XYZ file of C-alpha atoms in Angstrom:
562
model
C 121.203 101.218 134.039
C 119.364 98.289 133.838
C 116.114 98.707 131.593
C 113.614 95.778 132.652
C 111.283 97.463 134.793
C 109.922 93.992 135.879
C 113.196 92.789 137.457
C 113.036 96.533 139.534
C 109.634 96.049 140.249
C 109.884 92.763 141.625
C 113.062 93.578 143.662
C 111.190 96.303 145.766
C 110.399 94.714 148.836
C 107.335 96.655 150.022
C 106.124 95.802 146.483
C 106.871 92.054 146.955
C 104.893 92.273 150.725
C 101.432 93.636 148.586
C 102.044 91.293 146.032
C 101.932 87.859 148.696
C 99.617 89.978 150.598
C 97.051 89.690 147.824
C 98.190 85.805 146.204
C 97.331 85.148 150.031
C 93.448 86.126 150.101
C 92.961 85.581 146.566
C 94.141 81.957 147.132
C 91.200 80.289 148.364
C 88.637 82.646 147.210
C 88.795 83.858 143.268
C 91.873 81.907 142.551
C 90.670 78.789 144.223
C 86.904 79.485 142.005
C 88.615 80.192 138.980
C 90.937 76.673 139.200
C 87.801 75.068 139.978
C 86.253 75.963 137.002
C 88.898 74.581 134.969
C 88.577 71.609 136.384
C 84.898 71.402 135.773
C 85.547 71.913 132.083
C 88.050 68.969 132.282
C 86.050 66.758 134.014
C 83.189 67.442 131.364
C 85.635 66.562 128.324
C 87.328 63.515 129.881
C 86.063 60.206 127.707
C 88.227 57.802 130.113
C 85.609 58.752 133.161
C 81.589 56.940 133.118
C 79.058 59.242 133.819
C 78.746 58.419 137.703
C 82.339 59.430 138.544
C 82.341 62.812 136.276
C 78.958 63.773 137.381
C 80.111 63.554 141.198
C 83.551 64.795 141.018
C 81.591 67.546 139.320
C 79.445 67.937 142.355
C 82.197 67.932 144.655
C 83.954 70.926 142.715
C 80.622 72.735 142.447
C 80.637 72.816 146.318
C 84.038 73.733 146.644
C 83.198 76.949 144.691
C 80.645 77.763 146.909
C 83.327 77.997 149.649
C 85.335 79.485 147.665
C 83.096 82.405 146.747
C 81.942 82.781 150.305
C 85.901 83.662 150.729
C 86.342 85.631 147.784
C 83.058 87.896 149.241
C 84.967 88.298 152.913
C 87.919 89.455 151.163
C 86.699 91.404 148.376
C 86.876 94.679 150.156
C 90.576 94.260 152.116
C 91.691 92.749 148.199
C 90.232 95.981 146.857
C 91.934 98.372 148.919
C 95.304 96.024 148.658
C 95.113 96.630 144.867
C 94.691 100.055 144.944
C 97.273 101.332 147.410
C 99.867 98.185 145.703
C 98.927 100.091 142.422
C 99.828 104.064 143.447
C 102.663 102.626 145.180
C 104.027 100.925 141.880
C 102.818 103.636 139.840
C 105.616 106.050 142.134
C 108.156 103.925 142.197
C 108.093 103.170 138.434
C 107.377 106.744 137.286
C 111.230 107.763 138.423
C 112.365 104.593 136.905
C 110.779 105.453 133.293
C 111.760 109.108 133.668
C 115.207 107.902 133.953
C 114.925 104.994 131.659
C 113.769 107.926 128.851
C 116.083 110.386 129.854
C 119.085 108.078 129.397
C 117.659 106.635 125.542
C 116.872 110.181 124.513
C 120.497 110.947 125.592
C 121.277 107.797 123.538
C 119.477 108.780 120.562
C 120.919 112.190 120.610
C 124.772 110.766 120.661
C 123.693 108.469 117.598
C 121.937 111.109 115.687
C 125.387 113.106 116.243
C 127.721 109.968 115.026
C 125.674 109.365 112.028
C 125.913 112.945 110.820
C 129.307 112.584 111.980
C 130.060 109.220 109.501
C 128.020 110.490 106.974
C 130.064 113.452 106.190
C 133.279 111.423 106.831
C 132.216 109.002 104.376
C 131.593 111.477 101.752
C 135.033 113.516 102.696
C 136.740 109.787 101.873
C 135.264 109.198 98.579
C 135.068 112.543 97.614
C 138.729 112.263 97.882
C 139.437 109.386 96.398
C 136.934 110.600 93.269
C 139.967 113.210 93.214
C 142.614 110.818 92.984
C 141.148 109.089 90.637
C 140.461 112.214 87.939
C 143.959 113.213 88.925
C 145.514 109.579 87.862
C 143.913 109.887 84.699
C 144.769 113.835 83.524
C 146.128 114.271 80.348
C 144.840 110.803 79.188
C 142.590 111.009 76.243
C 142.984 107.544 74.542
C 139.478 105.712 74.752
C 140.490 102.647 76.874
C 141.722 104.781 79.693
C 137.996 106.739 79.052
C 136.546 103.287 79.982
C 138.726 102.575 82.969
C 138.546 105.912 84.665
C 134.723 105.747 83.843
C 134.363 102.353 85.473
C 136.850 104.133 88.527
C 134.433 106.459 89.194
C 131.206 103.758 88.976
C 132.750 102.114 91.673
C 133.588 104.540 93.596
C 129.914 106.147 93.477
C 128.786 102.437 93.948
C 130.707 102.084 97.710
C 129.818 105.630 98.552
C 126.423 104.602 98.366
C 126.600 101.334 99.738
C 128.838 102.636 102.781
C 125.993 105.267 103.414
C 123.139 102.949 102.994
C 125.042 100.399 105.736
C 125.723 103.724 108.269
C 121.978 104.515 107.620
C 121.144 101.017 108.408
C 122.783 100.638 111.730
C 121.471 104.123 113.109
C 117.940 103.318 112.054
C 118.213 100.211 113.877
C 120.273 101.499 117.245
C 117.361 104.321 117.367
C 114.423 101.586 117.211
C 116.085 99.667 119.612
C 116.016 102.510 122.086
C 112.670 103.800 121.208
C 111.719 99.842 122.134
C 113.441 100.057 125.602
C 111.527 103.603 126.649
C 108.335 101.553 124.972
C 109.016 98.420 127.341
C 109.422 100.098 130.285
C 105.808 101.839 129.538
C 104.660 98.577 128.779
C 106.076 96.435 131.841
C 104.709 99.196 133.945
C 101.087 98.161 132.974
C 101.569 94.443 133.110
C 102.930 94.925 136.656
C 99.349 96.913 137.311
C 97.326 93.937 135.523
C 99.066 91.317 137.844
C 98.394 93.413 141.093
C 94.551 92.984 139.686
C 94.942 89.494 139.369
C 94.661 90.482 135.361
C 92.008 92.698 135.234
C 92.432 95.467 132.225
C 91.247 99.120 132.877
C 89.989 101.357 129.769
C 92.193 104.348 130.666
C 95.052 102.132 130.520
C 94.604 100.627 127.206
C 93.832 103.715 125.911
C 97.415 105.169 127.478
C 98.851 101.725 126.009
C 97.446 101.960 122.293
C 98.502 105.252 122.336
C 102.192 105.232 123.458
C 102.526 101.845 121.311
C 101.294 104.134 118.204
C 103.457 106.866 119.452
C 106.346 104.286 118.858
C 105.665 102.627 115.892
C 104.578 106.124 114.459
C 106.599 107.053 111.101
C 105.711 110.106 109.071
C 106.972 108.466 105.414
C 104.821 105.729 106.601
C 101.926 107.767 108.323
C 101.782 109.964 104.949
C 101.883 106.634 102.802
C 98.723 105.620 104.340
C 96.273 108.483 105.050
C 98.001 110.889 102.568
C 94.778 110.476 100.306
C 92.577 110.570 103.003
C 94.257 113.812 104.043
C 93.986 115.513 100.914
C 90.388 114.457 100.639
C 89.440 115.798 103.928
C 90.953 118.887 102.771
C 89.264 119.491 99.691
C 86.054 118.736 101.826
C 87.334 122.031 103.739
C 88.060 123.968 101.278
C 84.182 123.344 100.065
C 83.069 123.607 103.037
C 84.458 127.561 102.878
C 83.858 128.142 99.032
C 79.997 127.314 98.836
C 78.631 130.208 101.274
C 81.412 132.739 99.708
C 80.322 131.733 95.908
C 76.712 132.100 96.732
C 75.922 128.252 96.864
C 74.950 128.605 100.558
C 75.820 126.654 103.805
C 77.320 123.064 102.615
C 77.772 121.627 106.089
C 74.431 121.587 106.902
C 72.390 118.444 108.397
C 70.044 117.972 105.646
C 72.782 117.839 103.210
C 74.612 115.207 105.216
C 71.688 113.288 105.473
C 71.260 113.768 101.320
C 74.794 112.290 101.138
C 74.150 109.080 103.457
C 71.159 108.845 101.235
C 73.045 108.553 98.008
C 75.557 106.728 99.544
C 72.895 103.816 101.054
C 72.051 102.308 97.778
C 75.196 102.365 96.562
C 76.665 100.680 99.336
C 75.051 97.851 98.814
C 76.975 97.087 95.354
C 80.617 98.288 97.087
C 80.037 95.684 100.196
C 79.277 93.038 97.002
C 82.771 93.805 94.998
C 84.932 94.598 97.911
C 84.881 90.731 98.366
C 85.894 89.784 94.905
C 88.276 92.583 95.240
C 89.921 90.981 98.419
C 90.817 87.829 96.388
C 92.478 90.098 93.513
C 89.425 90.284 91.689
C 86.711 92.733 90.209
C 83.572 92.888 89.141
C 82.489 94.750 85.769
C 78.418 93.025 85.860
C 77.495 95.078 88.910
C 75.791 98.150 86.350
C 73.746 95.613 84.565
C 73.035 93.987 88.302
C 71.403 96.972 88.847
C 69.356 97.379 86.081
C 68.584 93.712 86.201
C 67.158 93.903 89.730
C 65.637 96.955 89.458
C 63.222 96.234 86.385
C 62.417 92.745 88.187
C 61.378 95.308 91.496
C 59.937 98.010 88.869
C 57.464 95.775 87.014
C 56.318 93.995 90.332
C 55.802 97.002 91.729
C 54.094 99.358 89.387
C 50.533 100.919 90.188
C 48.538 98.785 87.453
C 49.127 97.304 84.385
C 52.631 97.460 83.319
C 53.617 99.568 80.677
C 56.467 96.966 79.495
C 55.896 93.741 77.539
C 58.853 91.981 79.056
C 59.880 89.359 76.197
C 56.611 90.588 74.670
C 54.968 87.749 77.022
C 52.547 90.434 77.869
C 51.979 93.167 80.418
C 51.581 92.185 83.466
C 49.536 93.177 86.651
C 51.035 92.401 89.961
C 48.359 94.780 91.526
C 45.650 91.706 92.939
C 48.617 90.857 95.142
C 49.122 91.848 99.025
C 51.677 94.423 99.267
C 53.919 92.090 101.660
C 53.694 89.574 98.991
C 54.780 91.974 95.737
C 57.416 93.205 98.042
C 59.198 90.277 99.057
C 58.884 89.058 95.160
C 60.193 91.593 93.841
C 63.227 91.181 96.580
C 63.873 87.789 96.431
C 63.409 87.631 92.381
C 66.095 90.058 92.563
C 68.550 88.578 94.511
C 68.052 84.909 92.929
C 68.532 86.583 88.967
C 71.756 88.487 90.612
C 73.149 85.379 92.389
C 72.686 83.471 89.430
C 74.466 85.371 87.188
C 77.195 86.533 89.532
C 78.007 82.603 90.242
C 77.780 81.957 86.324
C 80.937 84.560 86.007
C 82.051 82.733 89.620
C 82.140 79.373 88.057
C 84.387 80.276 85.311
C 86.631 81.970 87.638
C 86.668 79.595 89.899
C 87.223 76.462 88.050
C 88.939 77.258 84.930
C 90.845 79.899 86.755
C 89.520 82.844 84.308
C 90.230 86.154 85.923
C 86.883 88.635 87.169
C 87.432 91.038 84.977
C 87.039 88.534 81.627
C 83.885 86.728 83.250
C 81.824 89.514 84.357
C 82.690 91.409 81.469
C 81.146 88.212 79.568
C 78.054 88.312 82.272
C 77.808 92.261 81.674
C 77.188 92.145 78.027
C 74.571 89.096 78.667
C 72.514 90.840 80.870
C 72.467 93.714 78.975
C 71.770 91.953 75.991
C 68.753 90.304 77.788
C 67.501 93.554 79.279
C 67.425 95.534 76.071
C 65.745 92.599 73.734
C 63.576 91.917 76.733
C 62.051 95.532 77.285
C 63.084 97.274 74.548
C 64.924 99.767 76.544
C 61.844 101.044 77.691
C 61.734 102.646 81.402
C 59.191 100.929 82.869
C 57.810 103.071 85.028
C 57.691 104.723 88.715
C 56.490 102.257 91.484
C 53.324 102.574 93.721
C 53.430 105.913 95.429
C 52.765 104.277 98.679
C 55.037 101.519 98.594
C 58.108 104.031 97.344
C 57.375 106.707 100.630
C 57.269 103.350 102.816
C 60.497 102.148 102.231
C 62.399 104.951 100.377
C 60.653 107.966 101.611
C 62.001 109.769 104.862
C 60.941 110.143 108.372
C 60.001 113.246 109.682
C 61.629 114.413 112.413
C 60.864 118.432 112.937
C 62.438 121.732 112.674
C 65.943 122.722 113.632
C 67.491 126.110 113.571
C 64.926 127.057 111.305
C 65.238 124.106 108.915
C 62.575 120.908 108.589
C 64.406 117.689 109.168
C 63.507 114.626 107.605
C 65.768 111.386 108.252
C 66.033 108.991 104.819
C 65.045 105.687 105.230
C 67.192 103.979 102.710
C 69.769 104.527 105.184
C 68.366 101.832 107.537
C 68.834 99.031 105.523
C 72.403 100.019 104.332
C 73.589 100.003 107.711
C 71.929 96.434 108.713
C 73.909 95.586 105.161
C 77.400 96.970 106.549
C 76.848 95.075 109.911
C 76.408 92.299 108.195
C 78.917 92.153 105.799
C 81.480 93.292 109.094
C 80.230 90.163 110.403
C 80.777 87.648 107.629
C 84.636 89.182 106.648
C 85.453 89.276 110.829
C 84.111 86.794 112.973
C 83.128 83.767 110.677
C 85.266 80.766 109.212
C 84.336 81.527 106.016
C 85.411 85.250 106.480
C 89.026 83.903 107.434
C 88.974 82.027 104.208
C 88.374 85.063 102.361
C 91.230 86.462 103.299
C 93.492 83.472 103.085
C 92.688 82.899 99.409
C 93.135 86.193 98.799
C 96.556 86.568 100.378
C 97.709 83.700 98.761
C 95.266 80.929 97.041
C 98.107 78.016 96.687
C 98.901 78.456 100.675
C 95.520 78.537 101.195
C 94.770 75.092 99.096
C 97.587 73.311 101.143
C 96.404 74.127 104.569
C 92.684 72.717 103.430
C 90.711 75.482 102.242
C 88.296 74.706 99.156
C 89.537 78.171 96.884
C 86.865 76.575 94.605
C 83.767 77.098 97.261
C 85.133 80.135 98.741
C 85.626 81.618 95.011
C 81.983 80.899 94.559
C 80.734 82.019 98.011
C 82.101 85.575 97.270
C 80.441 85.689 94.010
C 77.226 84.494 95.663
C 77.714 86.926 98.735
C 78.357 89.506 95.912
C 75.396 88.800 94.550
C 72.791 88.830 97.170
C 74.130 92.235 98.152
C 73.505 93.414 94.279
C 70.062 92.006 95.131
C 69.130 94.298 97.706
C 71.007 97.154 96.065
C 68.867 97.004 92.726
C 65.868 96.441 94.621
C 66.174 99.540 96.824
C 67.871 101.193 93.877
C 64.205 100.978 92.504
C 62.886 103.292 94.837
C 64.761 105.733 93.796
C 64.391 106.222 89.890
C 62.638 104.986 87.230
C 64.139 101.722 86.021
C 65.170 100.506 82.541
C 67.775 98.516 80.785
C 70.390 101.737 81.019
C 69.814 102.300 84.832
C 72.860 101.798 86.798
C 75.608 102.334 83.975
C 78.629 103.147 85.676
C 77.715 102.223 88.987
C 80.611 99.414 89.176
C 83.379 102.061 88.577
C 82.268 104.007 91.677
C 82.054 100.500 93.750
C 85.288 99.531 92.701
C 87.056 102.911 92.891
C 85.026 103.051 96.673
C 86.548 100.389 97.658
C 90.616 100.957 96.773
C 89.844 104.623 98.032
C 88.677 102.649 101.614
C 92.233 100.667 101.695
C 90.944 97.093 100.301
C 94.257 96.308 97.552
C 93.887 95.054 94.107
C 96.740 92.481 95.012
C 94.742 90.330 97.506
C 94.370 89.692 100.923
C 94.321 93.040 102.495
C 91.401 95.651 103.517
C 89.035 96.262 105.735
C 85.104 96.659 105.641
C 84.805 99.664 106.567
C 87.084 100.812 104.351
C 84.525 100.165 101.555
C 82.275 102.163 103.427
C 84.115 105.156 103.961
C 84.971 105.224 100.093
C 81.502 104.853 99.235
C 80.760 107.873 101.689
C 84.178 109.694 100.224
C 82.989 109.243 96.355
C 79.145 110.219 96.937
C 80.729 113.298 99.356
C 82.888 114.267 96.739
C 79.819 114.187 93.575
C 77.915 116.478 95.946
C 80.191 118.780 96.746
C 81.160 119.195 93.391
C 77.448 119.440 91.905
C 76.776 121.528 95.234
C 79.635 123.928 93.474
C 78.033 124.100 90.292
C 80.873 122.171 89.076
C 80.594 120.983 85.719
C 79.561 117.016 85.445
C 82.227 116.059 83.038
C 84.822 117.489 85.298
C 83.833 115.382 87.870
C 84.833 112.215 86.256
C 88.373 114.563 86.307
C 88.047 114.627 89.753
C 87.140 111.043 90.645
C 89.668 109.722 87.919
C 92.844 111.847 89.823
C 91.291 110.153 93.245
C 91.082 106.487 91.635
C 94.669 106.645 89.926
C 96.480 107.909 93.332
C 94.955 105.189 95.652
C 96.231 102.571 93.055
C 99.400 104.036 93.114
C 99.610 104.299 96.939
C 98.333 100.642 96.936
C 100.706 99.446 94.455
C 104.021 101.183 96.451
C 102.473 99.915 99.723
C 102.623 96.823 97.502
C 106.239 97.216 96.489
C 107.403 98.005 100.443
C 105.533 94.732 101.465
C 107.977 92.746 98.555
């Protein structure tokens, strides 16, 4: 049987009679608009035509699609009800055709699963037997060069065992994916037909049907397991807490408030994973991003404190930021912030960048002088809790009543960490510079021939980086408060978010929201485990098994690619 559904399709003859049916009325009307309009974007990027001729020929078109639409509105209803009966009818006819298509490649599948048991087990039989022949040839033979040559016998006959079996295994695979592609096609040519009886017009229940039957197809459990298997066992010991709190007398984990106490933790420190995960995408890393934080968040504490400050930064005296407008304080603390974290994130960026130092070397270098600064400059002492007022109107929570018995109050932090991730979705997805991102990252030389600058889009993560450690250590004020030592740590968990969320160490590949499920996955996991009374040096256990598997699933996703 023939397996193009297209060529049956457009054989049927009542098929054929809808299908002129509707080219006939669409013809003048939306057909007639829609060439129109093409020529009206011609006309406007011709150079050879002056003004005068373009702007009338323009004209002229513009009239003709008011015909033209005055057509298209007479027939809109008898195209409508065309479509629809064209549509059932080719959904009946092809439904039989599919069946059958399916039927006969599952029969097909079936034969070849049989023949490749079949040849497997004759290809062992043969050199099984010839493994006999050969230990037979040499009985009785003990002198050391026939050792060697029966030894070397038997290598290659294990060597074209396995080689025969890998070639049998080879040609099955690829029979069976050729027909799991024809009962795909036939799925597929069924909705295209559909499309072109709508003059191209898409329907959500069909692409639905379509991104499911392609993933259906391409579906591979070695594969499947390779990718989420980490995410599975995750979600699993999220279960299995989920069951253990209320029975060990920890009470109800899956509750809203808790949820909301996890997006809360998880707000703050999003911020500094949406700032790595882009130095991580061009097989880098980032080891300043603690010292980030405690840089921006003593710039936000000391502009921000109730009164005099409590901290002689660089013993230049303590200073009172109170006379100022809130607005103002605010927005100098922010952008102080960000500029002292840009700064020194493009200072490691430079060095990376142009003399080809990797991250880990230059913010390691931009780590230690930051701390360095910090320490000398305050002393390492905390310098204090910000104005009540201002903390509750930014970091406090909104209110939002009772619910099954429990008050519900919504954080606020949460806002600004989801403007952040829109953002940041934004920049890696549907911008130039985004594209370049992952270009350099997949492969910088490649990237340098085709005419990207790896030198300005090197520094443009760094700076990216660093504007999001700018907001982070601002609103990472609001929580605690700040000295030289806050933060430490805080650039493991962004880096071991974002491999968790899928983005590789090797370059090139991952997603943004991957970053942001692993920041939600890491601060999930910390509460769960200090929800559990679980002690805090066996959670770094528990986050260091999580780190080391999704490197090792990256790096033999890694290996397949190769």
């Amino acid at each position: 049987m023939e397996n193009n559904l297209v060529n049956y399709l457009d054989e049927n003859k009542k098929l054929k009679e809808y299908e002129d049916k509707l080219v006939e009325l669409r013809q003048a009307g939306v057909n007639k608009i829609s060439e129109l309009k093409q020529d009206i974007a011609s006309l406007k990027r011709n150079k050879l035509l002056n003004q005068v001729d373009r702007d009338t020929r323009i004209d002229e078109a513009e009239k003709k699609i008011v015909d033209a639409r005055a057509v298209a509105a007479r027939n809109k209803n008898e195209i409508s009800r065309l479509q629809k009966e064209a549509v059932l009818y080719a959904d009946s006819i092809a439904k039989k055709y599919i069946h059958s298509v399916h039927e006969a490649q599952n029969k097909e599948i079936a034969f070849l699963s049989a023949k490749y048991k079949n040849d497997v087990a004759t290809i062992k039989a043969d050199f099984a037997r010839q493994r006999e022949a050969i230990e037979k040839s040499y009985e009785g033979k003990k002198r050391g060069i026939d050792r060697l040559a029966k030894k070397e016998a038997l290598s290659i006959n294990a060597y074209g065992c396995k080689t025969a079996l890998f070639d049998v295994h080879s040609k099955y695979t690829s029979d069976v994916d050729r027909a799991k592609a024809i009962k795909n096609q036939v799925y597929v040519d069924r909705v295209q037909k559909n499309r072109s009886l709508r003059n191209g017009s898409p329907r959500f229940s069909e692409n639905i049907s379509l991104g499911w039957q392609n993933y259906v197809y391409q579906f591979k459990p070695s594969k499947f397991f390779l990718n989420n298997g980490l995410y599975l066992a995750i979600f699993v010991f999220f279960i299995v807490c989920i069951i253990v709190a209320p029975i060990s007398g920890n009470g109800q984990l899956l509750t809203l408030p808790n949820i909301f106490t996890i997006l809360e933790q998880a707000s703050v420190r999003m911020f500094y994973a949406l700032g790595v995960a882009g130095l991580i995408l061009i097989a880098g890393t980032d080891l300043s991003i603690g010292r980030m934080v405690a840089l921006g968040s003593v710039i936000t504490g000391l502009i921000l404190h109730p009164g005099k400050n409590i901290v002689t930064f660089f013993h230049l005296g303590a200073w009172d930021f109170t006379p100022l407008p809130v607005p103002a304080r605010l927005a100098l603390a922010l952008v102080i912030s960000i500029v002292f974290c840009v700064l020194f994130s493009c200072f490691a960026g430079v060095f990376s960048a142009k003399l080809r130092i990797h991250p880990f070397i230059s913010t390691l270098a931009t780590q230690l002088i930051i701390y360095g600064l910090l320490f000398f400059g305050t002393s390492g002492t905390p310098v204090g809790s910000i104005d009540a007022g201002i903390k509750d109107m930014l970091g406090g929570r909104w209110e939002l009543g009772f619910l099954n018995g429990e008050f519900i109050t919504f954080p606020k932090l949460i806002v600004p960490a989801v403007v952040a991730i829109f953002i940041a979705w934004f920049i890696w997805n549907k911008t130039t510079f985004g594209k370049n991102m992952y270009a350099v990252g997949g492969n910088s030389e490649a990237a340098s021939v085709s005419g990207i600058s790896v030198f300005w889009v090197t520094i443009g993560i760094f700076a990216m980086a660093g504007v999001f450690y700018g907001f982070g250590s601002f609103f990472e004020a609001f929580k605690a408060n700040a000295s030289a030592g806050t933060g430490q740590g805080y650039e493991l968990d962004a880096i071991a978010a974002c491999v968790v969320g899928g983005i590789s160490f090797n370059g090139g590949i991952g997603k943004i929201g991957g970053a942001v499920i692993g920041v939600i996955i890491f601060t999930g996991l910390t509460y769960c485990l200090t929800f559990l009374g679980i002690d805090t040096n066996l959670q770094f256990v528990f986050k260091g098994l999580i780190l080391i598997a999704a490197v090792a699933l990256d790096s033999i996703k890694y290996l397949k690619r190769k």
